[in-house]
Coordinates of C-alpha atoms in Angstrom, one line a residue:
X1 CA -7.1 -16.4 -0.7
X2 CA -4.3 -16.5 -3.0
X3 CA -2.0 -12.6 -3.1
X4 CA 0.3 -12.0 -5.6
X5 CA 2.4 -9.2 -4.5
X6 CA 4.5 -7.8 -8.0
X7 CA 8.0 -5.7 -7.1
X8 CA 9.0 -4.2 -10.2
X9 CA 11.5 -2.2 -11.5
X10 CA 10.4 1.3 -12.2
X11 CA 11.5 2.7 -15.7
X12 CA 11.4 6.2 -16.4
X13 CA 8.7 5.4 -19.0
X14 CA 5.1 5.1 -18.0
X15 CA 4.5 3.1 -21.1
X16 CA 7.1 0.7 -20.4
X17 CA 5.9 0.6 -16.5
X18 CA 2.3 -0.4 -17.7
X19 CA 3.7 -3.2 -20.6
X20 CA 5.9 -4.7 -18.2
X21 CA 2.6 -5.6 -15.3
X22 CA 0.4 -6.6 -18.7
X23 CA 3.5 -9.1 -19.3
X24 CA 4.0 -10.3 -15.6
X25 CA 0.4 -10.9 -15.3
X26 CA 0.1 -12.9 -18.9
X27 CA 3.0 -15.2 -17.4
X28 CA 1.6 -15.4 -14.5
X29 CA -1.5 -15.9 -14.9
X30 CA -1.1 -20.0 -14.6
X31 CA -0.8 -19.4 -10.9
X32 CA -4.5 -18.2 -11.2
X33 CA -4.1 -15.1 -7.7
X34 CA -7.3 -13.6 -6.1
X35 CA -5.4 -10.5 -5.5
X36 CA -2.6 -8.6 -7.3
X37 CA -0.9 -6.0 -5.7
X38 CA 2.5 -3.4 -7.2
X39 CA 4.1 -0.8 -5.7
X40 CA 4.0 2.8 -5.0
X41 CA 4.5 5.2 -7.9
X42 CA 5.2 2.3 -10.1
X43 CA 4.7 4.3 -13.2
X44 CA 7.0 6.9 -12.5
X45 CA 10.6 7.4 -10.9
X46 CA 9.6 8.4 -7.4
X47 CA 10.8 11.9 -7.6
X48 CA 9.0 15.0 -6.1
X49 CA 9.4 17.2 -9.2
X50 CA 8.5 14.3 -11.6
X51 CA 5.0 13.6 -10.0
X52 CA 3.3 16.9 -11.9
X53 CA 4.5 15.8 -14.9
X54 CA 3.4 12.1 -14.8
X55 CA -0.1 12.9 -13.2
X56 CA -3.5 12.4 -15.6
X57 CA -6.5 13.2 -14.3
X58 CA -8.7 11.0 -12.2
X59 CA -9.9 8.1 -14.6
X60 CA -7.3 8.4 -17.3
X61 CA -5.9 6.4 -19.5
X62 CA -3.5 4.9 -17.1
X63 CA -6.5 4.2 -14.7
X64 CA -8.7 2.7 -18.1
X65 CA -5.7 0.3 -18.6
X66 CA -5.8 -1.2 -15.2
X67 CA -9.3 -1.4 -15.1
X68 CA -8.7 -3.1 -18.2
X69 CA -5.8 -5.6 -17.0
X70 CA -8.6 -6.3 -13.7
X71 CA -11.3 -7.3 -16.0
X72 CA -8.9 -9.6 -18.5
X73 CA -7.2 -11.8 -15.9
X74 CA -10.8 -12.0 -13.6
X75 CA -8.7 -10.6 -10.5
X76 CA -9.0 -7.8 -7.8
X77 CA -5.9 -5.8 -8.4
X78 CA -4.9 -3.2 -5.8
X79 CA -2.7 -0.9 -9.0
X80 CA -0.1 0.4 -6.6
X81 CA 0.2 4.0 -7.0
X82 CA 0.1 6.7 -9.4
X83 CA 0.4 10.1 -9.6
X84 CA -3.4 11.8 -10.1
X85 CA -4.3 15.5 -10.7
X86 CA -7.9 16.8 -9.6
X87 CA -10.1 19.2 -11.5
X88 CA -8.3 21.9 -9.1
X89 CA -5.3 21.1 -10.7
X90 CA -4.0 19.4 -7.1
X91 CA -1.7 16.2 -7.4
X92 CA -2.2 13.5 -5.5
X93 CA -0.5 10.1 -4.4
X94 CA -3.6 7.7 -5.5
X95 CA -3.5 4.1 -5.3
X96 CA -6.8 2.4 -6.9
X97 CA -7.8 -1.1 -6.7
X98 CA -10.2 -2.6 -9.3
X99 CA -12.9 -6.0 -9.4
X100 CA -12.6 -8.5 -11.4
X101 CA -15.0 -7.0 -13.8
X102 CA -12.6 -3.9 -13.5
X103 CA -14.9 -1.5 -11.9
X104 CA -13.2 1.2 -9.2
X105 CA -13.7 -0.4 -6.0
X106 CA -11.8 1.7 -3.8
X107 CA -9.5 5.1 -4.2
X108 CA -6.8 5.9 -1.6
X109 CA -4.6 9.7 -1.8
X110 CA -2.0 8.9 0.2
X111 CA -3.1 11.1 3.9
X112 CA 0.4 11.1 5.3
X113 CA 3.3 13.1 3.2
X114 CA 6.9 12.1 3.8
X115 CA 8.6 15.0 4.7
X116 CA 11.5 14.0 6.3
X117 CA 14.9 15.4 6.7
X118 CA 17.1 11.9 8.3
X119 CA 20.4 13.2 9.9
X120 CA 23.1 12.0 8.4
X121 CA 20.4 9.9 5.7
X122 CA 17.4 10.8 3.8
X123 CA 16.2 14.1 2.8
X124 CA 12.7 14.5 0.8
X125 CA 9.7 16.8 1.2
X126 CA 6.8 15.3 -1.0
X127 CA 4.8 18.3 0.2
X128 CA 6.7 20.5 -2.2
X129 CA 4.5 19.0 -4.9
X130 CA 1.3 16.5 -3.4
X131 CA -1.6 17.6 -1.5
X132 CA -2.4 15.1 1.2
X133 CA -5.8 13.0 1.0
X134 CA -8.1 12.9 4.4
X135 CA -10.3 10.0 3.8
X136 CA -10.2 6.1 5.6
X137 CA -10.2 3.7 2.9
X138 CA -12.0 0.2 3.1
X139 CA -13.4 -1.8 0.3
X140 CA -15.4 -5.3 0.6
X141 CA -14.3 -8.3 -1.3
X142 CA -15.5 -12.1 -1.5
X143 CA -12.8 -12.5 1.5
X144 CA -14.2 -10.1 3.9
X145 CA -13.3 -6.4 4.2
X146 CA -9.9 -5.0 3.6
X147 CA -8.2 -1.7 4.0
X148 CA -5.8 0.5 2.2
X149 CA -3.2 2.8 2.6
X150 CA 0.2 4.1 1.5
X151 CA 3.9 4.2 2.6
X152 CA 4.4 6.7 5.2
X153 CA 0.7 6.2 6.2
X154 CA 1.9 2.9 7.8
X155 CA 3.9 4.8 10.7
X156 CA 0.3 6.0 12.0
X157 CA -0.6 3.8 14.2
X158 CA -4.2 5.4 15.0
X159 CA -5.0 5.1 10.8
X160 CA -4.1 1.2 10.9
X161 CA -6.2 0.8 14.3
X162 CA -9.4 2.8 12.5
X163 CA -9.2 0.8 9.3
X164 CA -9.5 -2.6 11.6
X165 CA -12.4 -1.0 13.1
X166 CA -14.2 -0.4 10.0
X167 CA -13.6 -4.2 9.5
X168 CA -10.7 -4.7 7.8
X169 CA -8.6 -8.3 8.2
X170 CA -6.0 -7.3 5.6
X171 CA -4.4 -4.1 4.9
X172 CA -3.0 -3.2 1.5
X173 CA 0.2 -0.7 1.8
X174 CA 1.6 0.0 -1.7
X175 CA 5.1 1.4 -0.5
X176 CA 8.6 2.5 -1.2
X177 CA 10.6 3.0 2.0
X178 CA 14.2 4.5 1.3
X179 CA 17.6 3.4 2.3
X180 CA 17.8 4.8 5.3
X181 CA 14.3 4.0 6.7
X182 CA 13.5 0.2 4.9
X183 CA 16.4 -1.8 6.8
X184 CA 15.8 0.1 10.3
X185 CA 11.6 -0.2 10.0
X186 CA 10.2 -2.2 7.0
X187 CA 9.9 -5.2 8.7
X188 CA 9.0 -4.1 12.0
X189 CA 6.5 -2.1 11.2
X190 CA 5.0 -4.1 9.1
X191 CA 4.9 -6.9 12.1
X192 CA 3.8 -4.2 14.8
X193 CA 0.7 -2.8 12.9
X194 CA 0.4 -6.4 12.1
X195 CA 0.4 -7.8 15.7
X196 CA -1.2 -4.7 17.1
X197 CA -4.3 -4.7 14.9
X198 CA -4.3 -8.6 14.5
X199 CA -4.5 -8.3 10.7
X200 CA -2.7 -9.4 7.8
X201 CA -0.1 -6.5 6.5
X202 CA 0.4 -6.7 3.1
X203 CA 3.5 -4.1 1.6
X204 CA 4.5 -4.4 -1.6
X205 CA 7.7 -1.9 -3.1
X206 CA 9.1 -1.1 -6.1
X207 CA 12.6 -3.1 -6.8
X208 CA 16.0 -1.5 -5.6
X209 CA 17.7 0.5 -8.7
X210 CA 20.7 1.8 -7.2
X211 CA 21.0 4.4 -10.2
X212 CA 17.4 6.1 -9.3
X213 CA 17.4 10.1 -8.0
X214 CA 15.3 7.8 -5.0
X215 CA 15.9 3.8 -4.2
X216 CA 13.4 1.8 -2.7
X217 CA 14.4 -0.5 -0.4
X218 CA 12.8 -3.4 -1.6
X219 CA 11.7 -6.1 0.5
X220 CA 8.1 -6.3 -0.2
X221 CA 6.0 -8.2 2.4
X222 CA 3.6 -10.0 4.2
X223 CA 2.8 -10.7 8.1
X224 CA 0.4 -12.7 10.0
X225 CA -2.1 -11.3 12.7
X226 CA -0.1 -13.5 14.7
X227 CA 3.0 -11.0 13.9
X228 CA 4.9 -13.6 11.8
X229 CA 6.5 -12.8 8.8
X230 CA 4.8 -14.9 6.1
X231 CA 7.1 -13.7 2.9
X232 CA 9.1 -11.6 2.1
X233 CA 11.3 -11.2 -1.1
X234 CA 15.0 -9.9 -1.6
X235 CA 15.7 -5.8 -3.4
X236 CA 15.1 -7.1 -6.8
X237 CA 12.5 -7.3 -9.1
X238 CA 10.4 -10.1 -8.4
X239 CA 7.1 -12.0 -7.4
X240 CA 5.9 -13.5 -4.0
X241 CA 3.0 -15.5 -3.9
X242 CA 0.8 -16.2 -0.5
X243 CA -2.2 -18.1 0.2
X244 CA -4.0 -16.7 3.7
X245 CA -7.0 -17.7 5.6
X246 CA -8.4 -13.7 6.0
X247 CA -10.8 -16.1 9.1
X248 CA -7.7 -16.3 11.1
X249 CA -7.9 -12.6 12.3
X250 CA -11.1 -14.1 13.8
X251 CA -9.4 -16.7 15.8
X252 CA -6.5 -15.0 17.2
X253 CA -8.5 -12.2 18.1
X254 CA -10.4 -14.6 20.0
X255 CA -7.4 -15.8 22.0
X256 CA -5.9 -12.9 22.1
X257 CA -8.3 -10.3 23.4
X258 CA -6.3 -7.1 22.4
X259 CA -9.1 -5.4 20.5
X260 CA -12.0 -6.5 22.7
X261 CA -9.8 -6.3 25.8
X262 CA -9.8 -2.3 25.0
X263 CA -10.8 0.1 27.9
X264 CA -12.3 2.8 26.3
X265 CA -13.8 4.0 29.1
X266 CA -10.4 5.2 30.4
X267 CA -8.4 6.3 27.2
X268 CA -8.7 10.1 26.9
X269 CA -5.8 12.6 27.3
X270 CA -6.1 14.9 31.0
X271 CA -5.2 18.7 30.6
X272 CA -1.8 19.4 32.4
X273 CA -1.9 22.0 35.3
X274 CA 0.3 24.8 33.5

């Protein structure tokens, strides 16, 4: 299985946004990928107070003009994130992934929003304008089963564990980690929900633009059930290209007994004596 992983820059202009994947993928397309992934709000500057303005409702034209891209170039492509208002008027953090006929094979709104106030670092309250999602996201492909979430989603260690146990071998995180948080956790979490849930973790940013209101760290990403880090590109706008075997899960978990090895008949939480 062949994954393309897409880090773009982010321009303050959908339109631009959406002509510069339709050109990446056109040049790209020699290298013929199975999966295409971008990153998270990739239409829009990550900004809390931008996201009502950017939203469309669910199946807009943004979402017709990935379906559309899916279907052209014959690929599953997991379209990042974007920002998506319901009938309620609620906006949501929604990443979508397509067939290769372009049909909607799987919707994810974001369950986790970063709220975070970093001493000394970052400060953002995504609340202030998203509504959180509640549902576990899994979709089947030729490849096997794989999973989906969304930046801050990936610190939740009991999400990554249900995802694997509703079969997913490879977990799709469309992200944008700051600053402050990307060089202290990116990678490591990316290896520990890998090596915990022997998966493949696949995180995919936007690029670094050190003039944005918000600047991704970069560094998009992939790592091995074994806990290895497979790729991994610089902060710039770029493409990284991985071929996996989704099987292997199967033969380290066989190896390695973490998941079976599980003793379920003694995880619960006792009541303290007060």
């Amino acid at each position: 299985m062949k994954i393309m992983q897409i880090q773009t820059h982010v321009y303050s202009e959908k339109k631009k946004n959406l002509q510069q994947l339709e050109q990446i993928l056109e040049n790209a397309a020699v290298e013929k990928p199975d999966l295409v992934t971008v990153g998270e709000m990739f239409v829009c500057p990550y900004e809390t107070r931008l996201f009502p303005v950017y939203a469309e409702e669910e199946r807009g034209e943004t979402w017709k003009f990935l379906s559309g891209l899916a279907k052209k170039h014959g690929i599953w492509l997991q379209a990042g994130s974007i920002p998506e208002k319901d009938a309620d008027g609620r906006v949501y953090n929604t990443a979508y992934v397509f067939d290769r006929e372009g049909r909607e094979a799987a919707r994810h709104r974001k369950m986790h929003l970063f709220d975070i106030a970093i001493q000394g670092g970052q400060q953002y309250k995504e609340s202030e304008t998203l509504s959180a999602g509640d549902s576990f996201t899994v979709f089947d492909t030729e490849f096997g089963r794989i999973g989906l979430m969304i930046c801050f989603d990936i610190r939740f260690v009991e999400l990554a564990r249900i995802l694997v146990q509703k079969g997913a071998q490879i977990i799709l995180v469309p992200a944008a980690f700051n600053m402050t948080t990307g060089p202290a956790h990116w990678t490591l979490t990316f290896r520990s929900r890998a090596l915990d849930n022997q998966c493949f973790m696949v995180g995919t940013s936007d690029a670094r633009n050190e003039s944005a209101g918000y600047v991704a760290y970069g560094h998009s990403i992939l790592t091995s059930p074994w806990g290895e880090v497979l790729g991994e590109l610089d902060e710039k706008a770029g493409i990284l290209i991985t071929e996996i075997d989704p099987k292997e899960c199967g033969r380290i978990r066989e190896q390695l007994p973490i998941l079976s090895a599980r003793r379920l008949d003694c995880y619960r939480l006792e009541e303290t004596e007060r």
